[in-house]
Coordinates of C-alpha atoms and ligand atoms in Angstrom, one line a residue:
M1 CA 0.0 0.0 0.0
N2 CA 1.3 3.5 -0.8
F3 CA 0.3 7.0 -0.1
F4 CA -2.1 7.3 -3.1
D5 CA -3.8 4.0 -2.2
L6 CA -5.1 5.8 1.0
G7 CA -7.3 7.9 -1.3
V8 CA -5.7 11.2 -0.4
G9 CA -4.9 11.8 -4.1
R10 CA -2.2 14.0 -5.6
K11 CA -1.2 17.1 -3.6
S12 CA 1.1 20.0 -4.2
P13 CA 4.8 19.3 -3.4
L14 CA 4.4 21.4 -0.2
H15 CA 1.9 18.9 1.3
H16 CA 4.9 17.0 2.8
L17 CA 6.1 20.0 4.8
P18 CA 4.3 19.2 8.2
I19 CA 5.6 15.5 8.0
L20 CA 9.1 16.8 7.2
I21 CA 9.0 19.2 10.2
I22 CA 7.7 16.4 12.5
S23 CA 10.4 14.0 11.2
V24 CA 13.2 16.6 11.9
A25 CA 11.9 17.3 15.4
V26 CA 11.8 13.5 16.1
L27 CA 15.4 13.1 14.8
I28 CA 16.7 16.0 17.0
A29 CA 14.9 14.5 20.0
L30 CA 16.5 11.1 19.3
I31 CA 20.0 12.6 19.0
T32 CA 19.5 14.6 22.2
F33 CA 18.2 11.8 24.3
L34 CA 20.0 8.7 23.0
G35 CA 23.4 10.4 23.0
P36 CA 26.4 9.0 21.3
H37 CA 25.7 5.3 22.0
D38 CA 23.3 4.3 19.3
G39 CA 24.2 3.2 15.8
W40 CA 25.1 5.9 13.3
L41 CA 23.8 8.6 15.7
K42 CA 27.2 8.6 17.5
S43 CA 29.0 10.0 14.5
E44 CA 26.5 12.9 14.5
A45 CA 27.0 13.4 18.2
A46 CA 30.7 13.4 17.7
E47 CA 30.4 16.9 16.3
E48 CA 29.5 18.0 19.8
T49 CA 31.7 15.6 21.8
T50 CA 35.4 16.2 21.8
T51 CA 37.2 14.5 18.9
Y52 CA 40.7 13.8 20.0
D53 CA 43.6 14.2 17.5
V54 CA 45.0 10.9 18.8
V55 CA 43.5 8.2 21.0
I56 CA 46.2 5.9 22.4
V57 CA 45.1 2.5 23.7
G58 CA 47.4 1.2 26.4
A59 CA 49.7 3.0 28.9
G60 CA 52.6 0.6 28.7
I61 CA 56.0 2.1 27.9
S62 CA 55.2 2.2 24.1
G63 CA 51.8 4.0 24.5
L64 CA 53.3 6.4 27.1
T65 CA 56.3 7.2 24.7
A66 CA 53.8 8.0 22.0
G67 CA 51.8 10.2 24.4
D68 CA 55.0 11.9 25.6
Y69 CA 55.9 12.8 22.0
L70 CA 52.4 14.0 21.0
H71 CA 50.8 15.7 24.0
K72 CA 52.2 19.2 23.7
D73 CA 51.1 19.7 20.1
Y74 CA 47.9 17.6 19.9
N75 CA 44.8 16.9 21.9
I76 CA 45.4 13.3 23.1
V77 CA 43.9 10.8 25.4
V78 CA 45.4 7.5 26.6
L79 CA 43.0 4.7 27.6
E80 CA 44.5 2.2 30.1
K81 CA 42.7 -0.9 31.5
N82 CA 44.8 -1.0 34.7
Q83 CA 44.7 1.5 37.5
R84 CA 48.4 2.3 36.9
P85 CA 50.7 3.0 34.0
G86 CA 53.6 0.7 33.0
G87 CA 52.0 -2.6 31.7
R88 CA 54.7 -5.2 32.0
A89 CA 57.0 -2.7 33.8
I90 CA 55.6 -3.3 37.3
S91 CA 57.1 -2.8 40.7
G92 CA 56.2 -3.8 44.3
H93 CA 56.9 -1.9 47.4
Y94 CA 57.9 -3.0 50.9
K95 CA 59.3 -1.0 53.8
G96 CA 60.6 1.8 51.6
F97 CA 62.1 -0.7 49.0
T98 CA 60.9 -0.9 45.4
Y99 CA 61.3 -4.2 43.7
A100 CA 60.7 -5.2 40.0
K101 CA 58.1 -7.9 39.4
G102 CA 58.2 -7.7 35.6
A103 CA 60.9 -5.9 33.5
E104 CA 64.1 -5.4 35.6
Y105 CA 66.9 -3.9 33.5
I106 CA 68.0 -2.3 30.2
G107 CA 71.2 -1.8 28.4
K108 CA 73.1 1.5 28.5
P109 CA 70.3 4.0 27.5
Y110 CA 70.6 5.5 24.0
G111 CA 68.4 7.1 21.4
A112 CA 64.8 7.8 22.3
L113 CA 65.0 6.2 25.7
K114 CA 68.0 8.3 26.7
R115 CA 66.2 11.5 25.6
I116 CA 63.1 10.6 27.6
L117 CA 65.2 9.9 30.7
S118 CA 67.0 13.2 30.5
Q119 CA 63.8 15.1 29.9
L120 CA 62.2 13.4 32.9
K121 CA 65.5 13.9 34.9
I122 CA 65.6 10.2 35.8
E123 CA 69.1 8.8 36.4
P124 CA 69.8 5.3 35.3
K125 CA 71.9 3.3 37.7
E126 CA 74.4 0.7 36.5
I127 CA 73.8 -2.7 38.0
P128 CA 76.8 -3.4 40.2
S129 CA 78.9 -6.5 39.4
P130 CA 78.5 -9.4 39.6
M131 CA 75.4 -9.1 37.5
D132 CA 75.1 -12.9 36.9
A133 CA 75.6 -16.1 38.8
Y134 CA 75.0 -19.7 37.8
Y135 CA 74.1 -22.6 39.9
Q136 CA 75.3 -25.8 38.2
D137 CA 75.9 -29.3 39.7
G138 CA 75.6 -28.0 43.2
K139 CA 78.1 -25.2 42.8
F140 CA 77.8 -21.4 42.4
Y141 CA 79.7 -19.5 39.7
F142 CA 79.9 -15.7 39.9
G143 CA 80.4 -12.9 37.3
E144 CA 81.6 -13.0 33.7
E145 CA 84.9 -14.6 34.5
G146 CA 83.5 -17.1 37.0
I147 CA 80.9 -18.3 34.5
A148 CA 83.6 -18.5 31.8
L149 CA 85.6 -20.8 34.1
M150 CA 82.5 -23.0 34.5
Y151 CA 82.1 -23.3 30.7
I152 CA 85.9 -24.0 30.2
D153 CA 85.7 -26.6 32.9
K154 CA 82.9 -28.4 31.1
C155 CA 83.9 -28.0 27.4
G156 CA 87.6 -26.9 27.3
L157 CA 89.2 -23.5 26.5
D158 CA 89.4 -24.0 22.7
N159 CA 85.8 -24.9 22.3
F160 CA 84.7 -21.9 24.5
N161 CA 86.9 -19.5 22.5
D162 CA 85.5 -20.9 19.2
F163 CA 82.0 -20.3 20.5
I164 CA 82.8 -16.7 21.4
S165 CA 84.5 -15.9 18.1
T166 CA 81.6 -17.4 16.0
I167 CA 79.1 -15.4 18.0
K168 CA 81.1 -12.2 17.6
K169 CA 81.5 -12.7 13.8
Y170 CA 77.7 -12.8 13.4
A171 CA 76.8 -10.2 16.0
R172 CA 78.9 -7.4 14.4
N173 CA 76.4 -6.9 11.5
Y174 CA 73.2 -7.1 13.5
D175 CA 70.7 -4.3 13.3
D176 CA 67.3 -3.9 14.8
I177 CA 64.0 -4.1 12.9
P178 CA 63.0 -1.9 10.9
D179 CA 66.6 -1.3 9.8
F180 CA 67.7 -4.9 9.6
D181 CA 69.0 -5.8 6.1
L182 CA 67.0 -8.8 4.9
N183 CA 69.4 -9.3 2.0
S184 CA 72.4 -9.7 4.3
D185 CA 74.1 -13.1 5.0
L186 CA 72.9 -12.7 8.6
A187 CA 69.3 -12.8 7.4
K188 CA 69.7 -16.5 6.8
L189 CA 69.7 -16.9 10.6
D190 CA 66.1 -15.7 10.6
N191 CA 65.0 -18.9 8.9
I192 CA 66.3 -21.5 11.4
S193 CA 65.9 -22.0 15.1
A194 CA 68.6 -21.0 17.5
K195 CA 68.9 -24.6 18.6
S196 CA 69.6 -25.9 15.1
W197 CA 72.1 -23.1 14.5
F198 CA 73.9 -23.9 17.7
E199 CA 74.0 -27.6 16.7
K200 CA 75.1 -26.8 13.2
E201 CA 78.0 -24.8 14.6
N202 CA 78.9 -27.7 16.9
F203 CA 78.6 -25.5 20.0
P204 CA 79.3 -27.7 23.1
E205 CA 76.4 -29.3 24.9
I206 CA 76.9 -27.1 28.0
I207 CA 76.4 -24.0 25.9
I208 CA 73.2 -25.3 24.3
E209 CA 71.9 -26.3 27.7
R210 CA 72.7 -22.9 29.4
Y211 CA 71.4 -20.8 26.5
N212 CA 68.2 -22.9 26.5
I213 CA 67.6 -21.6 30.1
A214 CA 68.6 -18.1 29.0
A215 CA 66.1 -18.1 26.1
R216 CA 63.4 -19.3 28.4
G217 CA 64.2 -16.7 31.0
L218 CA 64.5 -13.9 28.4
F219 CA 61.7 -14.8 26.0
G220 CA 59.5 -17.4 27.7
A221 CA 60.4 -19.7 24.8
N222 CA 63.1 -22.4 24.4
L223 CA 66.1 -22.4 22.1
G224 CA 64.2 -24.6 19.6
E225 CA 61.4 -22.1 19.3
I226 CA 63.2 -18.8 18.7
S227 CA 64.9 -17.8 15.5
A228 CA 68.7 -18.0 15.5
L229 CA 68.8 -14.3 14.6
S230 CA 66.7 -13.3 17.6
A231 CA 69.2 -15.0 19.9
I232 CA 72.0 -12.7 18.8
P233 CA 71.2 -9.4 20.5
E234 CA 70.3 -10.8 24.0
I235 CA 72.6 -13.8 24.2
A236 CA 75.6 -13.1 22.0
F237 CA 76.1 -9.4 22.7
E238 CA 77.4 -10.2 26.2
Y239 CA 80.6 -11.4 24.6
L240 CA 81.0 -8.6 22.0
G241 CA 83.6 -6.7 24.0
S242 CA 85.3 -9.8 25.5
P243 CA 88.8 -10.7 24.4
T244 CA 89.9 -14.2 23.5
I245 CA 90.9 -16.0 26.7
K246 CA 94.5 -17.0 26.6
D247 CA 95.3 -17.7 30.3
V248 CA 92.6 -19.5 32.3
G249 CA 94.7 -18.8 35.5
S250 CA 94.1 -15.0 35.1
L251 CA 90.3 -15.4 35.5
E252 CA 88.7 -14.6 38.8
S253 CA 86.2 -17.1 40.1
T254 CA 84.7 -14.5 42.5
A255 CA 83.5 -11.0 41.7
P256 CA 83.5 -8.4 44.4
K257 CA 80.4 -6.2 44.4
G258 CA 80.7 -3.2 42.0
K259 CA 84.3 -4.0 40.8
Y260 CA 83.5 -4.3 37.1
S261 CA 81.2 -2.5 34.7
T262 CA 78.2 -4.6 33.8
G263 CA 76.8 -2.4 31.0
S264 CA 73.3 -3.1 32.4
Y265 CA 71.2 -0.5 34.0
T266 CA 68.0 0.0 36.0
F267 CA 66.4 2.7 38.3
L268 CA 66.0 2.8 42.0
G269 CA 62.3 2.5 41.5
G270 CA 62.8 -0.3 38.9
I271 CA 61.8 0.2 35.2
A272 CA 58.4 1.3 36.5
E273 CA 60.1 4.6 37.7
V274 CA 60.2 5.6 34.1
T275 CA 56.6 4.7 33.3
T276 CA 55.3 6.2 36.5
A277 CA 57.1 9.5 35.6
L278 CA 55.6 9.4 32.1
G279 CA 52.2 8.7 33.5
K280 CA 52.6 11.8 35.8
E281 CA 53.7 13.9 33.0
L282 CA 50.7 13.1 30.9
G283 CA 48.4 13.7 34.0
D284 CA 44.7 13.5 33.3
R285 CA 45.3 12.7 29.7
V286 CA 45.7 9.1 30.9
W287 CA 42.3 7.6 31.8
Y288 CA 42.8 4.6 34.1
G289 CA 40.4 1.7 34.5
K290 CA 39.2 1.9 30.9
T291 CA 39.2 -1.3 28.9
V292 CA 38.9 -0.7 25.2
T293 CA 36.5 -3.3 23.6
D294 CA 36.1 -2.0 20.1
V295 CA 37.7 0.4 17.6
S296 CA 35.8 1.1 14.4
K297 CA 35.6 3.9 11.9
N298 CA 32.5 5.9 11.2
Y299 CA 32.1 9.0 9.0
G300 CA 35.9 9.4 8.8
K301 CA 36.5 9.3 12.5
Y302 CA 37.5 6.5 14.8
V303 CA 35.0 5.4 17.4
V304 CA 36.8 3.9 20.4
T305 CA 34.4 2.0 22.7
F306 CA 35.5 1.2 26.3
V307 CA 34.1 -0.1 29.5
D308 CA 34.9 1.6 32.8
E309 CA 35.4 0.2 36.3
I310 CA 31.7 -0.3 36.9
G311 CA 31.1 -2.0 33.5
E312 CA 29.5 1.1 31.8
E313 CA 30.2 1.5 28.1
E314 CA 31.4 4.8 26.8
V315 CA 33.0 6.1 23.6
V316 CA 35.6 8.6 22.5
F317 CA 36.4 9.8 19.0
G318 CA 39.7 10.2 17.4
R319 CA 41.3 11.3 14.1
V320 CA 44.2 8.9 14.7
V321 CA 44.3 5.8 16.9
I322 CA 47.5 4.2 18.2
L323 CA 47.0 0.6 19.4
A324 CA 49.8 0.2 22.0
V325 CA 48.7 -3.2 23.2
P326 CA 49.9 -6.7 22.6
A327 CA 49.2 -8.0 19.0
P328 CA 46.3 -10.4 20.0
V329 CA 44.6 -7.6 21.9
A330 CA 44.9 -5.2 18.9
L331 CA 43.4 -7.9 16.6
K332 CA 40.5 -8.5 19.0
I333 CA 39.5 -4.9 19.5
A334 CA 39.9 -3.7 15.9
P335 CA 38.6 -6.7 13.8
T336 CA 37.2 -4.5 11.0
L337 CA 40.3 -2.3 10.7
I338 CA 43.2 -4.8 11.0
I339 CA 42.6 -6.9 7.9
G340 CA 44.5 -8.4 4.9
E341 CA 48.2 -8.9 5.1
K342 CA 48.5 -6.9 8.4
K343 CA 46.1 -9.3 10.0
A344 CA 47.8 -12.4 8.5
I345 CA 51.2 -11.3 10.0
M346 CA 49.8 -10.3 13.3
S347 CA 47.9 -13.5 13.7
K348 CA 51.3 -15.3 13.5
I349 CA 52.7 -13.5 16.5
E350 CA 52.7 -15.9 19.5
Y351 CA 53.0 -14.8 23.1
S352 CA 54.4 -16.8 26.0
T353 CA 52.8 -16.7 29.5
Y354 CA 55.0 -16.0 32.5
L355 CA 54.8 -15.8 36.3
T356 CA 57.0 -14.1 38.9
V357 CA 56.9 -14.7 42.6
S358 CA 58.3 -12.1 45.0
L359 CA 59.5 -13.6 48.3
I360 CA 60.0 -11.3 51.3
S361 CA 62.1 -13.1 53.9
E362 CA 63.6 -12.7 57.3
E363 CA 67.1 -13.8 56.2
P364 CA 68.6 -13.3 52.8
I365 CA 67.8 -16.1 50.2
F366 CA 70.5 -15.1 47.7
E367 CA 72.3 -11.8 47.8
E368 CA 75.6 -12.5 46.1
A369 CA 74.7 -11.3 42.6
F370 CA 71.8 -9.5 40.9
D371 CA 70.6 -12.7 39.0
L372 CA 71.1 -16.4 39.8
A373 CA 70.3 -18.7 36.9
V374 CA 69.4 -22.3 37.9
P375 CA 69.4 -25.6 35.9
D376 CA 66.8 -26.2 33.2
E377 CA 64.8 -28.9 35.0
M378 CA 63.8 -26.6 37.8
F379 CA 60.4 -24.9 37.9
F380 CA 61.9 -21.4 37.6
T381 CA 64.9 -20.2 35.6
D382 CA 66.2 -17.2 37.7
V383 CA 66.2 -15.8 41.2
Y384 CA 66.8 -12.1 41.3
D385 CA 68.0 -10.2 44.4
A386 CA 65.5 -7.4 44.1
T387 CA 67.4 -5.3 46.7
W388 CA 70.8 -5.6 44.9
V389 CA 70.8 -2.2 43.2
E390 CA 69.0 -0.2 45.9
K391 CA 71.3 -1.5 48.7
Y392 CA 74.4 -0.7 46.7
Y393 CA 73.3 2.9 46.0
S394 CA 71.6 3.6 49.3
N395 CA 73.4 5.1 52.2
T396 CA 71.0 4.0 54.9
K397 CA 71.8 1.0 57.1
R398 CA 68.0 0.5 57.7
K399 CA 67.7 -1.1 54.3
E400 CA 70.1 -3.9 55.2
D401 CA 67.2 -5.7 57.1
V402 CA 65.0 -6.1 54.1
H403 CA 65.4 -9.2 51.9
I404 CA 63.4 -9.6 48.7
A405 CA 64.0 -12.3 46.1
V406 CA 62.0 -12.4 42.9
V407 CA 61.7 -15.8 41.2
Y408 CA 61.1 -15.8 37.4
I409 CA 59.0 -18.6 36.0
P410 CA 58.7 -19.0 32.2
P411 CA 57.1 -22.1 30.6
K412 CA 59.3 -24.9 29.2
S413 CA 57.7 -24.1 25.8
Y414 CA 55.7 -21.0 24.8
K415 CA 53.0 -23.4 23.6
D416 CA 52.4 -24.6 27.1
R417 CA 49.9 -22.1 28.7
S418 CA 49.2 -24.1 31.8
L419 CA 51.2 -21.8 34.1
I420 CA 48.7 -19.0 34.0
K421 CA 46.0 -21.4 35.3
M422 CA 47.8 -22.5 38.4
T423 CA 46.6 -21.3 41.7
D424 CA 48.9 -19.1 43.9
G425 CA 49.3 -22.1 46.3
E426 CA 50.4 -24.4 43.5
V427 CA 52.8 -21.9 42.2
V428 CA 54.6 -21.2 45.5
D429 CA 54.7 -25.0 46.3
N430 CA 56.5 -25.6 43.1
V431 CA 58.9 -22.7 43.7
Y432 CA 59.7 -23.9 47.3
K433 CA 60.2 -27.5 46.1
D434 CA 63.2 -26.5 43.8
L435 CA 64.4 -23.5 45.9
E436 CA 64.9 -25.9 48.8
K437 CA 67.3 -27.9 46.7
I438 CA 69.6 -24.9 46.5
F439 CA 68.7 -23.1 49.7
P440 CA 67.5 -25.6 52.4
G441 CA 65.0 -24.2 54.9
V442 CA 64.0 -21.3 52.7
R443 CA 60.2 -21.9 53.1
E444 CA 60.3 -21.2 56.9
N445 CA 62.2 -18.0 56.2
V446 CA 59.6 -16.4 53.9
I447 CA 57.2 -13.9 55.6
K448 CA 55.2 -12.8 52.6
Y449 CA 54.9 -13.7 48.9
E450 CA 53.2 -12.2 45.8
V451 CA 52.4 -14.0 42.5
E452 CA 52.4 -11.8 39.4
R453 CA 50.8 -13.2 36.2
F454 CA 51.6 -12.2 32.6
L455 CA 49.2 -13.5 30.0
Y456 CA 51.1 -11.7 27.2
S457 CA 54.7 -11.7 28.5
F458 CA 56.9 -11.9 25.5
P459 CA 56.1 -11.9 21.8
V460 CA 58.1 -14.9 20.6
M461 CA 60.5 -14.3 17.7
T462 CA 59.8 -17.6 16.0
P463 CA 61.7 -18.4 12.7
G464 CA 60.8 -15.9 10.0
A465 CA 59.9 -13.2 12.5
Y466 CA 62.4 -10.6 11.1
R467 CA 61.0 -10.9 7.6
R468 CA 57.4 -10.8 8.8
L469 CA 57.9 -7.9 11.2
T470 CA 60.0 -5.8 8.7
R471 CA 57.0 -6.1 6.4
L472 CA 54.5 -5.2 9.2
N473 CA 56.5 -2.1 9.9
L474 CA 56.1 -1.0 6.3
L475 CA 52.4 -1.6 6.5
N476 CA 52.1 0.3 9.7
T477 CA 51.1 3.6 8.2
G478 CA 47.9 5.6 8.0
T479 CA 45.6 6.8 10.8
L480 CA 45.3 3.5 12.6
L481 CA 48.8 2.8 13.9
L482 CA 50.4 0.0 15.9
A483 CA 53.0 0.3 18.7
G484 CA 54.5 -2.3 21.1
D485 CA 57.6 -4.4 21.6
Y486 CA 56.2 -7.1 19.3
L487 CA 56.9 -4.8 16.3
I488 CA 60.7 -4.8 16.9
Y489 CA 62.0 -7.0 19.7
P490 CA 60.7 -7.9 23.1
T491 CA 62.5 -5.2 25.2
I492 CA 61.8 -1.9 26.8
E493 CA 64.1 -0.1 24.3
S494 CA 62.2 -1.6 21.4
A495 CA 58.8 -0.8 22.9
V496 CA 60.0 2.9 23.3
D497 CA 61.2 3.0 19.7
S498 CA 58.0 1.5 18.4
G499 CA 56.0 4.1 20.4
L500 CA 58.1 6.9 19.0
L501 CA 57.7 5.7 15.4
A502 CA 53.9 5.4 15.7
A503 CA 53.8 9.0 17.2
E504 CA 55.9 10.4 14.4
R505 CA 53.7 8.8 11.8
A506 CA 50.6 10.1 13.7
A507 CA 52.0 13.6 13.6
A508 CA 52.7 13.3 9.9
E509 CA 49.1 12.3 9.3
L510 CA 47.7 15.2 11.4
G511 CA 50.1 17.6 9.6
R512 CA 50.7 20.2 12.3
Ligands
FAD601 C1 58.5 -11.0 33.5 C2 59.0 -10.1 32.5 C3 60.3 -9.6 32.6 C4 60.8 -8.7 31.6 N1 62.1 -8.2 31.7 C5 62.6 -7.3 30.9 C6 63.8 -6.7 31.1 O1 64.5 -7.0 32.1 N2 64.2 -5.8 30.1 C7 63.5 -5.5 29.1 O2 64.0 -4.7 28.2 N3 62.3 -6.0 28.9 C8 61.8 -6.9 29.7 N4 60.5 -7.5 29.6 C9 59.8 -7.1 28.4 C10 59.2 -5.6 28.6 O3 58.5 -5.6 29.8 C11 58.3 -5.3 27.4 O4 59.0 -5.4 26.2 C12 57.6 -3.9 27.5 O5 57.2 -3.6 28.8 C13 56.5 -3.8 26.5 O6 55.9 -2.6 26.6 P1 54.6 -2.3 25.7 O7 54.1 -0.9 26.0 O8 54.8 -2.7 24.3 O9 53.5 -3.3 26.3 P2 52.8 -3.5 27.7 O10 53.8 -3.1 28.8 O11 52.2 -4.8 27.8 O12 51.7 -2.3 27.7 C14 50.4 -2.5 27.2 C15 49.4 -1.8 28.0 O13 48.1 -1.9 27.4 C16 47.1 -2.1 28.4 N5 46.0 -2.8 27.8 C17 45.9 -4.1 27.3 N6 44.7 -4.3 26.8 C18 44.0 -3.2 26.9 C19 42.7 -2.8 26.5 N7 41.8 -3.6 25.9 N8 42.3 -1.5 26.8 C20 43.1 -0.6 27.4 N9 44.4 -1.0 27.8 C21 44.8 -2.2 27.6 C22 47.9 -3.0 29.4 O14 47.2 -2.9 30.7 C23 49.2 -2.4 29.4 O15 49.4 -1.3 30.4 C24 60.0 -8.3 30.5 C25 58.7 -8.8 30.4 C26 58.2 -9.7 31.4 C27 56.8 -10.1 31.3

């Protein structure tokens, strides 16, 4: 049935006017009362609501770096699901001590991170030697030379020197994504696993065994799961400056505190000191307790939907969006925007899970080095003395009474995600079982523990990662940008660089 069938006949064109007026009035009423929540009306309402130049999702170090770069010239907002900034850079506090429960140290600051630190007036502290200690076959080995002595004891001086010179040969031409040269000889190491490369080079069994533990501790994945190329920066660079060992007798098996430069740095408040300062700098531009659930595009603007602490849904609008969250989260919240090749590459990025357990004890558990690495069969890979740096740089005796060890628990394989499902009780029972083998009586000594869970701990650089990620960096343009350690390498420095890159590209899009 149409208008004419009602028998009203043909009228002049103006006969529609009252209906038109009523329709417009109804539409205005709908827009006013429904607000920006319903269907296409939210894009109309966006004209009245603030449209941000840039909406950043995630206040980890990558999102905060992007915010730091953009906030003076652009109207920005950062949406963060937690009640604190920092993401995987997280610290605990006890009797005036601050201890790292996630990221603990960085290399000597350079580039973007160095600039941010000097702008924030934050002083990095070199970790006093001995940085590392190993527990192997019931014995402790301390510092670079002490650990070299352990290797030489197990595999002989010539084999150890061959290993170092092979590593150095490859490491000299290494460059980070996105500058890595995919046509170089080194690029071939992207195609094979670190384990097959170590075996192909005939590295001694003890080297393969110890670096399997290192890979698990550093990436949450074993040597057979990471690309040989990705093993180079973290594992091999520790030998870049070391001379060939000629005289074993000249090596020191002990390492007095602070005697040597370790080239590794942290902050008295842990890495979280930097993210806390960045969060303060951005002030009320960071909205905490806001979990982003959807990012879509409507009428040329991004509509970013989030839920707040009490489960209420809200939206903000943005001209540019930076997704500074782990790859699986970005894929989940922006399914209509991350498509095609970008989606295909991002779907291949696997994350490991990880736990840390902080143990506060009446007596020291291990305070002879910053990090003690333990044998592969144990439940955890490392025990950190979380007071090591603060005690060295602090002048107060009061701090001597506080003992905090943080135990790092990666899976045996990144594919095993059972860790994250364990109860706190199961986790600490497993920790004590192995810790008691090294430090008998430790359980009675602990007065407080905390379990920290990381669902997305490290993006695993599986074989082919450098090729895939170099391509992803090229595709990372336009007004929906990605940031995060998974784009370069799983470290604080890379997360900073990726945040800066995204911010520079956002500024170029906005053109001011
Ligand atoms: C146990 C552990 C130890 C480590 N040790 C070191 C180390 O010693 N040195 C080093 O260089 N690196 C270390 N790393 C790696 C380092 O922590 C990361 O590379 C870095 O912190 C990554 O920063 P990011 O900003 O990319 O991601 P994240 O820190 O993960 O930040 C992402 C942010 O997004 C937020 N978010 C997630 N989903 C949403 C959502 N839907 N809505 C809103 N917000 C959301 C998260 O809460 C988080 O704050 C370690 C990591 C772990 C887990």
